[in-house]
XYZ file of C-alpha atoms in Angstrom:
558
model
C -23.732 8.020 25.127
C -23.791 10.136 22.764
C -21.475 11.049 19.808
C -19.359 12.736 20.912
C -18.734 11.101 24.699
C -17.316 8.564 22.777
C -15.338 9.972 20.470
C -14.251 11.295 23.910
C -13.663 7.845 26.290
C -11.227 6.958 22.856
C -8.865 9.416 22.918
C -8.380 8.971 26.576
C -8.130 4.993 26.247
C -5.879 4.942 23.404
C -3.131 6.657 25.784
C -3.853 4.513 28.965
C -3.424 1.219 26.716
C -0.537 1.935 24.258
C 1.221 4.169 27.604
C 1.966 0.531 28.792
C 3.899 -2.187 27.372
C 1.426 -4.887 26.486
C -1.879 -4.329 24.964
C -4.531 -6.960 25.608
C -6.998 -6.150 22.235
C -9.689 -8.611 21.177
C -8.631 -10.463 18.328
C -11.924 -10.800 16.210
C -11.880 -13.442 13.593
C -12.615 -11.321 10.725
C -14.376 -13.409 8.508
C -17.581 -14.312 10.386
C -17.702 -10.831 12.586
C -21.665 -10.599 11.970
C -20.792 -6.622 11.448
C -20.423 -6.453 8.049
C -22.530 -3.368 7.202
C -23.995 -1.615 3.641
C -24.584 1.210 5.464
C -21.640 2.136 7.755
C -21.177 5.485 9.161
C -17.416 6.037 10.259
C -17.049 7.565 13.101
C -14.375 10.529 13.680
C -11.024 10.105 15.516
C -11.126 5.824 14.884
C -9.171 4.145 12.013
C -10.526 2.273 9.510
C -8.543 -0.366 8.499
C -8.560 -2.365 4.769
C -8.747 -6.379 4.568
C -9.320 -8.746 1.675
C -10.686 -12.595 2.313
C -9.719 -15.146 0.106
C -13.131 -17.335 -0.913
C -11.284 -20.237 -0.648
C -12.763 -22.706 -3.366
C -11.006 -25.670 -4.599
C -12.223 -24.774 -7.892
C -11.135 -21.553 -7.960
C -7.749 -23.183 -9.936
C -8.140 -27.050 -11.506
C -4.539 -28.548 -11.077
C -3.327 -28.854 -15.029
C -4.687 -25.886 -15.584
C -2.904 -24.281 -17.863
C -1.331 -21.050 -16.727
C -1.173 -17.310 -17.482
C -4.985 -17.183 -18.818
C -4.843 -16.977 -22.302
C -1.504 -16.462 -22.713
C -0.515 -15.365 -26.280
C 1.854 -17.408 -27.734
C 3.904 -14.065 -28.443
C 4.876 -13.572 -25.409
C 6.965 -16.308 -25.214
C 6.228 -16.952 -21.424
C 3.155 -19.789 -21.663
C 3.778 -22.345 -19.095
C 4.634 -25.218 -19.253
C 2.087 -28.552 -21.075
C 1.752 -29.897 -16.672
C -0.188 -26.993 -16.105
C -1.201 -25.916 -11.565
C -0.123 -27.210 -9.470
C -2.613 -26.842 -6.613
C -5.829 -26.201 -6.755
C -7.965 -23.170 -4.836
C -7.110 -24.686 -1.361
C -5.940 -21.853 0.531
C -2.942 -21.720 1.291
C -1.675 -24.650 -0.857
C -2.988 -22.622 -4.351
C -0.075 -19.845 -3.836
C 2.735 -22.378 -4.380
C 0.756 -21.179 -8.029
C 3.715 -18.975 -8.097
C 6.206 -21.142 -8.751
C 5.038 -22.397 -12.391
C 3.211 -18.452 -13.106
C 4.997 -15.862 -11.906
C 1.989 -14.244 -12.394
C -0.335 -16.290 -9.959
C -2.969 -13.938 -7.772
C -6.721 -14.382 -7.383
C -9.145 -11.242 -7.103
C -10.255 -10.992 -4.401
C -13.219 -8.958 -1.651
C -11.963 -5.693 0.204
C -13.784 -4.528 3.466
C -13.261 -1.368 5.348
C -12.998 -2.098 9.332
C -13.944 0.200 11.203
C -11.918 0.296 14.733
C -11.417 2.125 18.118
C -7.246 3.591 17.897
C -6.646 0.786 20.316
C -7.547 -1.576 18.068
C -11.737 -2.350 19.108
C -13.640 -3.618 15.966
C -17.046 -1.485 15.441
C -18.222 -2.795 12.385
C -17.282 -3.588 8.775
C -18.428 -2.767 5.762
C -18.284 -4.543 2.563
C -16.488 -3.153 -0.555
C -19.309 -3.340 -3.767
C -18.075 -6.653 -5.356
C -19.394 -9.383 -8.020
C -20.512 -11.943 -4.733
C -23.352 -8.852 -3.443
C -26.917 -7.769 -5.419
C -25.949 -5.765 -8.462
C -24.812 -2.497 -6.955
C -25.052 1.341 -8.817
C -22.005 2.735 -7.239
C -20.493 -0.569 -9.283
C -18.045 -3.148 -7.610
C -14.130 -3.251 -6.943
C -12.030 -6.193 -6.022
C -8.623 -6.582 -4.630
C -5.727 -9.528 -5.942
C -5.433 -11.560 -2.866
C -1.190 -11.909 -2.763
C -0.795 -8.497 -4.307
C 0.563 -7.613 -1.054
C 1.252 -3.645 -2.153
C -1.893 -2.468 -2.920
C -4.987 -1.071 -0.745
C -3.053 1.628 0.956
C -5.896 4.529 2.325
C -5.452 7.532 2.726
C -7.806 10.511 3.018
C -8.078 13.730 1.125
C -6.614 16.324 1.650
C -10.058 17.931 3.107
C -10.215 14.444 4.888
C -13.783 13.916 3.876
C -12.844 10.923 1.739
C -11.189 8.074 2.258
C -9.749 6.705 -1.447
C -7.990 3.185 -2.856
C -7.407 1.522 -5.302
C -8.232 -1.754 -6.746
C -9.097 -4.082 -10.275
C -12.355 -3.612 -12.293
C -12.791 -7.602 -12.305
C -15.504 -10.197 -10.704
C -14.385 -12.094 -7.264
C -11.751 -15.088 -8.329
C -10.465 -14.230 -11.507
C -7.273 -15.497 -11.999
C -4.070 -13.514 -12.998
C -5.287 -9.501 -13.195
C -2.932 -7.993 -11.633
C -0.426 -8.162 -14.301
C -3.420 -8.321 -16.474
C -3.600 -5.653 -19.471
C -5.784 -2.359 -19.206
C -7.831 -1.441 -22.411
C -6.255 1.091 -23.780
C -2.192 -0.411 -23.141
C -1.560 -3.237 -24.366
C 1.382 -5.619 -24.654
C 0.870 -8.502 -26.530
C 4.022 -9.653 -24.789
C 2.710 -10.019 -21.516
C 1.819 -13.562 -20.352
C -1.518 -13.092 -18.844
C -3.746 -12.697 -21.476
C -6.300 -11.043 -19.880
C -7.473 -7.571 -20.454
C -8.878 -5.763 -16.866
C -9.225 -1.963 -15.584
C -8.326 -0.503 -12.773
C -10.043 1.989 -10.749
C -9.291 4.495 -8.140
C -12.179 3.835 -5.327
C -13.552 7.232 -3.044
C -15.605 6.498 0.226
C -17.206 8.959 2.546
C -17.859 9.363 6.564
C -21.399 7.367 4.754
C -19.809 4.652 3.593
C -21.098 5.424 -0.263
C -18.455 4.735 -2.714
C -17.557 6.326 -7.095
C -15.526 4.439 -8.296
C -13.162 5.842 -11.395
C -11.828 3.549 -14.041
C -8.213 4.019 -15.552
C -5.955 2.584 -18.202
C -2.987 3.158 -16.066
C -0.705 0.361 -14.473
C -1.131 -1.834 -17.185
C 0.244 -4.664 -16.601
C 1.020 -4.302 -13.152
C -1.245 -2.907 -10.133
C -2.669 1.146 -8.629
C -1.530 1.137 -4.841
C -2.834 3.933 -3.570
C -4.244 7.063 -4.061
C -4.466 10.498 -2.790
C -7.393 12.811 -3.590
C -6.326 16.750 -3.713
C -10.196 18.529 -3.756
C -8.471 21.855 -2.226
C -9.020 25.311 -3.418
C -10.772 23.810 -6.615
C -8.560 21.341 -7.268
C -10.049 17.993 -8.958
C -8.091 15.010 -8.486
C -6.443 12.194 -8.035
C -2.672 11.336 -7.057
C -1.282 7.894 -7.529
C 1.509 5.182 -7.296
C 2.099 1.973 -8.768
C 3.955 0.350 -11.132
C 3.071 -1.615 -14.943
C 4.831 -4.080 -16.941
C 4.465 -7.838 -17.528
C 5.404 -7.912 -20.874
C 9.377 -8.096 -22.237
C 11.553 -4.768 -23.762
C 11.194 -2.032 -24.966
C 7.948 -1.604 -22.822
C 4.970 -0.114 -25.275
C 3.945 3.809 -25.006
C 1.000 2.854 -22.404
C 3.302 1.216 -20.293
C 4.887 3.735 -20.365
C 2.431 6.245 -19.803
C 0.750 4.927 -17.388
C 3.354 3.542 -14.883
C 4.640 4.633 -11.711
C 2.508 8.404 -10.232
C -0.233 9.050 -12.092
C -2.893 11.998 -12.656
C -6.098 10.806 -12.465
C -9.273 12.863 -12.654
C -12.233 11.945 -11.059
C -14.859 10.544 -12.947
C -18.356 12.042 -12.155
C -19.861 8.972 -14.920
C -21.492 5.472 -12.567
C -18.833 2.839 -13.532
C -21.543 1.660 -16.187
C -20.558 4.674 -18.449
C -17.052 5.553 -17.427
C -15.274 5.217 -20.614
C -11.237 5.954 -19.023
C -8.616 7.663 -21.838
C -4.660 6.937 -21.905
C -3.156 7.433 -18.851
C -2.310 11.421 -17.838
C 1.561 10.588 -15.772
C 1.658 13.155 -12.495
C 5.799 12.813 -12.219
C 8.454 10.691 -12.835
C 12.425 9.803 -12.225
C 15.547 8.754 -13.788
C 18.739 7.831 -12.898
C 20.359 9.563 -15.585
C 19.174 12.732 -12.949
C 21.827 11.035 -10.691
C 24.746 11.283 -13.423
C 24.147 7.319 -13.851
C 23.633 5.079 -17.106
C 20.155 5.092 -17.793
C 17.876 1.785 -17.615
C 15.655 -0.001 -19.255
C 13.545 3.104 -20.238
C 10.033 3.808 -17.780
C 11.452 1.138 -15.098
C 12.529 3.775 -12.341
C 8.820 4.530 -11.742
C 7.759 1.643 -10.102
C 6.636 3.402 -6.817
C 5.248 2.087 -3.381
C 4.053 4.706 -0.726
C 2.551 8.239 -0.980
C 1.688 11.040 1.090
C 1.208 14.825 1.127
C 2.801 17.398 3.043
C 3.278 21.151 3.236
C 2.123 21.151 -0.916
C 4.414 18.435 -1.554
C 4.067 14.651 -3.072
C 6.179 12.517 -1.077
C 6.646 9.042 -3.128
C 9.241 6.095 -1.607
C 10.056 3.074 -4.106
C 11.249 0.012 -2.663
C 11.296 -2.699 -4.953
C 12.340 -3.971 -8.684
C 16.421 -4.040 -9.988
C 16.186 -0.645 -11.441
C 15.819 3.042 -9.937
C 16.128 4.176 -6.873
C 14.495 1.903 -3.498
C 14.541 5.329 -1.581
C 12.610 9.010 -0.945
C 11.741 11.086 -3.090
C 8.749 14.378 -3.842
C 7.894 16.302 -6.449
C 9.767 19.213 -8.163
C 7.134 21.679 -8.898
C 8.965 24.767 -9.363
C 12.145 23.110 -11.239
C 14.487 24.395 -9.421
C 14.912 21.658 -5.929
C 17.388 19.831 -7.483
C 19.264 20.571 -10.485
C 21.901 16.983 -9.456
C 18.761 14.993 -9.030
C 18.901 15.051 -4.827
C 17.762 18.418 -2.833
C 14.445 19.461 -0.807
C 11.123 21.348 -1.642
C 11.245 24.940 -2.503
C 9.777 27.356 -1.022
C 6.835 28.104 -2.705
C 6.152 24.582 -4.194
C 2.701 24.193 -5.095
C 0.433 20.747 -5.079
C 0.404 19.573 -8.999
C -2.482 21.398 -10.683
C -1.945 19.370 -14.471
C 0.069 15.907 -15.763
C 3.299 15.987 -16.321
C 3.992 17.378 -20.305
C 6.384 14.872 -22.571
C 7.023 14.231 -25.847
C 5.391 11.629 -27.133
C 7.930 10.894 -30.151
C 10.529 10.354 -27.750
C 9.479 8.255 -25.374
C 10.696 4.885 -26.520
C 14.480 7.295 -26.942
C 14.383 8.900 -23.106
C 10.927 7.840 -21.769
C 9.709 10.900 -19.253
C 11.086 13.671 -18.469
C 12.419 13.749 -14.634
C 10.669 16.068 -12.482
C 10.848 14.592 -8.826
C 13.551 15.094 -6.765
C 15.807 12.071 -4.173
C 14.322 13.611 -0.570
C 18.184 15.379 0.820
C 19.873 12.324 3.035
C 17.777 9.319 2.098
C 19.718 6.903 -0.685
C 20.356 7.849 -3.564
C 22.350 5.411 -4.952
C 20.718 3.451 -7.917
C 19.758 0.203 -6.900
C 22.068 -1.474 -9.672
C 25.815 -0.057 -8.438
C 24.452 0.129 -4.370
C 25.673 -2.399 -1.890
C 23.040 -2.530 0.625
C 19.319 -1.235 -0.357
C 16.330 0.605 1.203
C 13.076 -0.732 1.225
C 10.634 1.865 2.276
C 6.656 1.802 1.960
C 4.545 4.567 3.640
C 5.329 7.735 4.860
C 4.454 10.016 7.342
C 5.338 13.787 8.984
C 4.792 13.983 12.022
C 5.720 17.777 11.553
C 8.156 19.330 9.416
C 11.547 18.251 11.035
C 10.128 14.282 11.589
C 9.092 12.082 9.095
C 8.558 7.918 9.866
C 8.826 5.170 7.056
C 7.948 2.532 7.348
C 10.682 -0.147 6.049
C 9.405 -3.438 5.150
C 12.367 -5.593 4.796
C 13.969 -7.390 1.881
C 11.514 -10.005 1.646
C 13.930 -12.829 1.899
C 12.745 -16.370 1.550
C 15.945 -17.702 0.243
C 16.752 -20.929 2.424
C 15.885 -22.325 5.975
C 17.925 -19.200 7.638
C 14.885 -16.899 6.246
C 13.611 -16.757 9.915
C 17.471 -16.142 11.623
C 18.202 -12.958 8.763
C 14.300 -11.666 9.402
C 15.804 -10.867 13.011
C 18.887 -10.149 12.014
C 17.830 -6.962 9.925
C 18.867 -3.167 11.393
C 16.861 -1.121 9.422
C 13.194 -3.475 8.518
C 10.704 -1.374 10.986
C 9.725 2.167 11.443
C 12.870 4.844 10.527
C 12.233 7.865 12.252
C 13.795 10.315 10.458
C 14.603 14.090 11.753
C 16.115 17.560 9.203
C 19.069 19.173 9.617
C 18.144 22.492 8.740
C 21.853 23.686 8.731
C 23.176 20.791 6.429
C 19.165 21.587 4.394
C 18.674 17.298 4.332
C 17.459 14.124 6.417
C 19.024 12.196 8.704
C 17.880 8.574 10.592
C 17.709 8.831 13.894
C 16.336 5.593 14.956
C 14.443 2.466 13.888
C 11.854 1.327 16.131
C 12.160 -2.638 16.129
C 10.645 -3.831 19.176
C 8.173 -5.911 19.689
C 7.736 -6.975 16.090
C 9.425 -9.573 17.218
C 10.896 -10.020 13.112
C 11.793 -13.074 12.283
C 10.092 -14.669 14.945
C 7.343 -17.544 13.590
C 3.824 -17.356 14.967
C 0.768 -19.661 14.451
C -2.911 -18.789 13.338
C -6.120 -20.828 13.801
C -6.410 -23.264 10.807
C -2.925 -22.768 8.897
C -0.560 -25.402 7.903
C 2.594 -26.282 10.633
C 5.903 -28.398 9.588
C 7.615 -27.287 6.019
C 5.316 -26.293 2.209
C 6.401 -29.305 0.149
C 6.458 -26.605 -2.479
C 9.221 -24.481 -1.618
C 10.876 -26.807 1.629
C 10.601 -24.045 3.925
C 8.446 -22.931 7.034
C 4.363 -22.747 6.313
C 4.454 -20.521 9.906
C 4.650 -17.104 9.471
C 6.617 -14.104 10.879
C 7.604 -10.670 10.663
C 9.578 -9.009 8.574
C 8.804 -5.400 8.382
C 6.456 -2.182 8.192
C 4.265 -1.874 4.723
C 1.441 1.035 5.065
C 1.464 3.576 8.439
C -0.982 6.052 9.526
C 0.435 8.405 13.229
C -1.243 11.139 15.565
C 1.075 13.600 17.595
C -0.992 13.392 21.418
C -1.247 16.535 23.592
C 1.251 14.619 25.806
C 4.208 15.209 23.565
C 4.444 12.038 21.725
C 4.004 10.613 18.081
C 1.386 7.273 18.273
C 1.809 5.276 14.982
C -0.121 2.281 13.510
C 1.403 0.304 10.349
C 0.220 -3.658 8.756
C 3.371 -5.468 8.879
C 4.877 -7.534 6.193
C 5.798 -11.110 6.918
C 8.406 -13.691 4.895
C 7.557 -18.088 5.445
C 7.481 -20.892 3.292
C 4.375 -20.012 1.161
C 4.572 -19.874 -2.263
C 3.874 -16.500 -1.861
C 4.116 -14.180 0.534
C 1.261 -11.752 0.263
C -0.979 -14.473 1.333
C 0.069 -14.747 4.476
C -1.809 -13.362 7.603
C -0.159 -10.490 9.392
C -0.923 -8.048 12.184
C -1.770 -4.318 12.780
C 0.746 -2.683 15.322
C 0.792 0.446 17.077
C 3.508 1.901 18.583
C 4.423 5.186 21.223
C 7.095 8.082 20.164
C 8.537 10.791 21.473
C 8.472 13.493 19.118
C 11.751 15.783 20.131
C 13.164 12.381 20.966
C 16.255 11.989 18.019
C 18.436 9.284 20.386
C 18.145 5.652 19.865
C 19.293 5.487 23.193
C 16.271 7.105 24.736
C 13.696 5.171 23.138
C 15.193 1.898 24.828
C 11.929 1.451 25.988
C 9.381 1.781 23.379
C 8.034 -1.049 21.941
C 5.036 -1.863 18.998
C 1.870 -3.486 20.549
C -0.317 -6.156 18.569
C -3.801 -4.955 17.952
C -5.366 -7.012 15.701
C -4.585 -10.316 13.696
C -5.529 -11.393 10.719
C -6.557 -14.534 10.779
C -7.271 -17.398 7.917
C -7.465 -16.854 4.449
C -7.457 -12.980 5.321
C -4.812 -10.180 5.420
C -4.625 -6.485 6.363
C -3.118 -4.057 4.290
C -3.663 -0.097 4.079
C -4.685 2.413 7.713
C -6.339 4.867 7.862
C -8.223 7.375 9.991
C -11.933 7.657 9.659
C -13.176 10.562 6.611
C -14.280 13.231 7.745
C -12.008 13.616 10.679
C -10.386 16.635 10.961
C -6.819 16.891 9.441
C -6.170 19.872 11.551
C -6.345 17.975 15.396
C -5.108 14.272 13.869
C -2.516 14.640 11.097
């Protein structure tokens, strides 16, 4: 069968499959699927899901081992003499986060190519220390870091990008380590590792660009702007794992970053001081300043109509909401607004005064998108938890809300089920008021708060947390979408979870999909729309990002 024929068939059975209430997609045990090919071609119109597999070895951690590794006395946060409570056996290993809040273990990354209705085509293993030395370099993720491995197409659709760590597989606490040029002596993790942006083309060829950004925390997603002569990654993440005041390198390397792709092999790269792309301060809203650098803790990113949009969904500082970068300087004199006419994509990093970083921080060049929450977290009565976002058109925006992650008691399941804003939010633009309004939140079929079983996963109660092991959906994290020819929108997303696991970021989660009427703005009209599960992570696996394949024509599929 020709490539064109396969492509046509995929489009036909996507529409047919997702139009019904249930979809019988085969759930494949990824770790043993036999498709881990180093010479993978991505086919137009398919999806890519980023997946991580934990190398389940008891020897990864020794009971009694003092954590974090090499903890400096200056941090004042080194673990007690009793040491780690569990060895490296999955999933019990994640109970060590109770003892070591920085706990994590690096793991392999796979890019799974699937048809839009969930059938696995092949799987590409990202170069890492467990494979023969690769000229491209190597990259890993932190298995339990739930905010990592967001996938995005470059602005011309030719490349897929994501972020990770330049570290070996099975290294402990890398996700909270310092970077070489952004050292923080108060960080309890006494290790140093670069972060990096991965770029992969339609033939499965990788290139990595190292960065000193996100010291003390993690890079989460990257978008490559390669249009009209541009050559830059826009990235999002968080920085800092020490006390206050934070060093200059931590402030500069947080939030949104401007990273120029390196032309050198990874082994020859020598990244310099981080270059911030954008920053926000609650003082733009008339509120009292937070601690310097603490408002820039971003998770999601997208580009639409030459504007960069970001989300913040965690942390006690700043505002959990949707933002955009204001390159005109006129869109939001009071911190809230909509992009101005003629806005252009950023072509330079954010200018700042190095001498005032410790007193006033970075200047604000971001706005809260009008209609979205604008009350600082410290005073807000309710919080939103936006993760990823995707524009269907100029008047329709879908936002994945991951839920509040509550694991504070035996009511964790009923609490998750009672959430009203977790799931897929549909926002519509009101041209008269120049603001966005929440039309409705799609939850049916997500089964929020309903525990499920995973083959090989423990059942009953986790003695370390006194809560049940079984995970349940709590909301959505990463997503992508497409406007179909029948006037409907198809959204694919990965789920967030709650459970009694020591770290819910290590729970096996799911890839789901739903179809929504694009023109619909009524919750009642969407009452029959339901999510279907396309893939489920197996024991020792997590699903993170989802995107269309590189070389996909953005004009048709985005």
